[in-house]
Amino acid sequence: GVAGDPQLRYSPGLIDPTNSAFNSSRKPLAGEFVFNGETVFIIGNHFNSKGGDDPLFGVTQPPVLSSETQRNQQADVVGDFIDAKLALNPTAKIIVAGDLNDFEFSAPLTRLESSGLTSLIETLPENERYSYNFQGNAQTLDHLMASASLMGKLDAYDVVHINSEFADQVSDHDPVVARFDIPPNRVLTGTSGRDQLV
């Protein structure tokens, strides 16, 4: 992380790992990468499972989503990290990726969007917005979200349906893929002397 960044106050790359929001769950991992001179922060996540929730189309309506409480807490911690990054640099390039175990219109995703991220699944036509199939319900649990400074560089995004539609699966989730156009920095600075380019 950036020197002096208060959000990376524990192990390198781990976001607030002792926070109770991650009890019995996976902890988010933040990485800082440089592409063509541009720094990109990628936060890998696997929010807690939807296990224990009522079925979406079960007897209880609306369904009780007891697991969402912890995902809301996890989204708050990750969102606070993003808020701190953007406070230091409003044009920071940030990606949140992973199995967030919730839908694009859910409270945890809405919380991350309130930190200035866009859910890339929403760039697809509605009939293509799924990465998982549960009890015949095609849904999105796997997400890529990007900050405003990266959205302007989005070249392509898609969900590769190689698992959710088939009985023979490598995983029960489909991979999601995004491509951003980050051209190399080609600014040349001359001197007062005779410069030669090679």
PDB file of C-alpha atoms in Angstrom, residues 5 11-12 14 39 42 44 55 60 63 74 85 92 99-100 115 126 131 146 162 174 191:
ATOM      1  CA  ASP A   5      -2.022   4.804   4.289  1.00  0.00           C
ATOM      2  CA  SER A  11      -0.685  -7.405   7.536  1.00  0.00           C
ATOM      3  CA  PRO A  12       0.315  -6.224   4.060  1.00  0.00           C
ATOM      4  CA  LEU A  14      -5.222  -7.457   4.420  1.00  0.00           C
ATOM      5  CA  THR A  39      -1.536   2.265 -10.232  1.00  0.00           C
ATOM      6  CA  ILE A  42      -7.644  -4.613  -6.719  1.00  0.00           C
ATOM      7  CA  GLY A  44     -10.332  -9.594  -3.826  1.00  0.00           C
ATOM      8  CA  PRO A  55     -35.474 -19.564  -0.401  1.00  0.00           C
ATOM      9  CA  THR A  60     -42.009 -17.094   3.684  1.00  0.00           C
ATOM     10  CA  PRO A  63     -37.757 -14.210   2.444  1.00  0.00           C
ATOM     11  CA  GLN A  74     -18.234  -6.700   5.290  1.00  0.00           C
ATOM     12  CA  LYS A  85      -8.335   5.602  -0.839  1.00  0.00           C
ATOM     13  CA  ALA A  92      -7.669   6.343  -7.705  1.00  0.00           C
ATOM     14  CA  ASP A  99     -17.897 -13.784  -5.028  1.00  0.00           C
ATOM     15  CA  LEU A 100     -19.821 -11.199  -3.018  1.00  0.00           C
ATOM     16  CA  SER A 115     -18.306   4.548  -2.344  1.00  0.00           C
ATOM     17  CA  GLU A 126     -30.739  -7.961 -18.304  1.00  0.00           C
ATOM     18  CA  SER A 131     -23.127 -16.101 -13.083  1.00  0.00           C
ATOM     19  CA  ALA A 146     -14.835  -0.325 -10.736  1.00  0.00           C
ATOM     20  CA  ILE A 162     -19.144 -22.124 -19.010  1.00  0.00           C
ATOM     21  CA  ASP A 174     -19.132 -18.594 -14.082  1.00  0.00           C
ATOM     22  CA  THR A 191      16.078  19.063 -22.230  1.00  0.00           C
TER      23      THR A 191
END
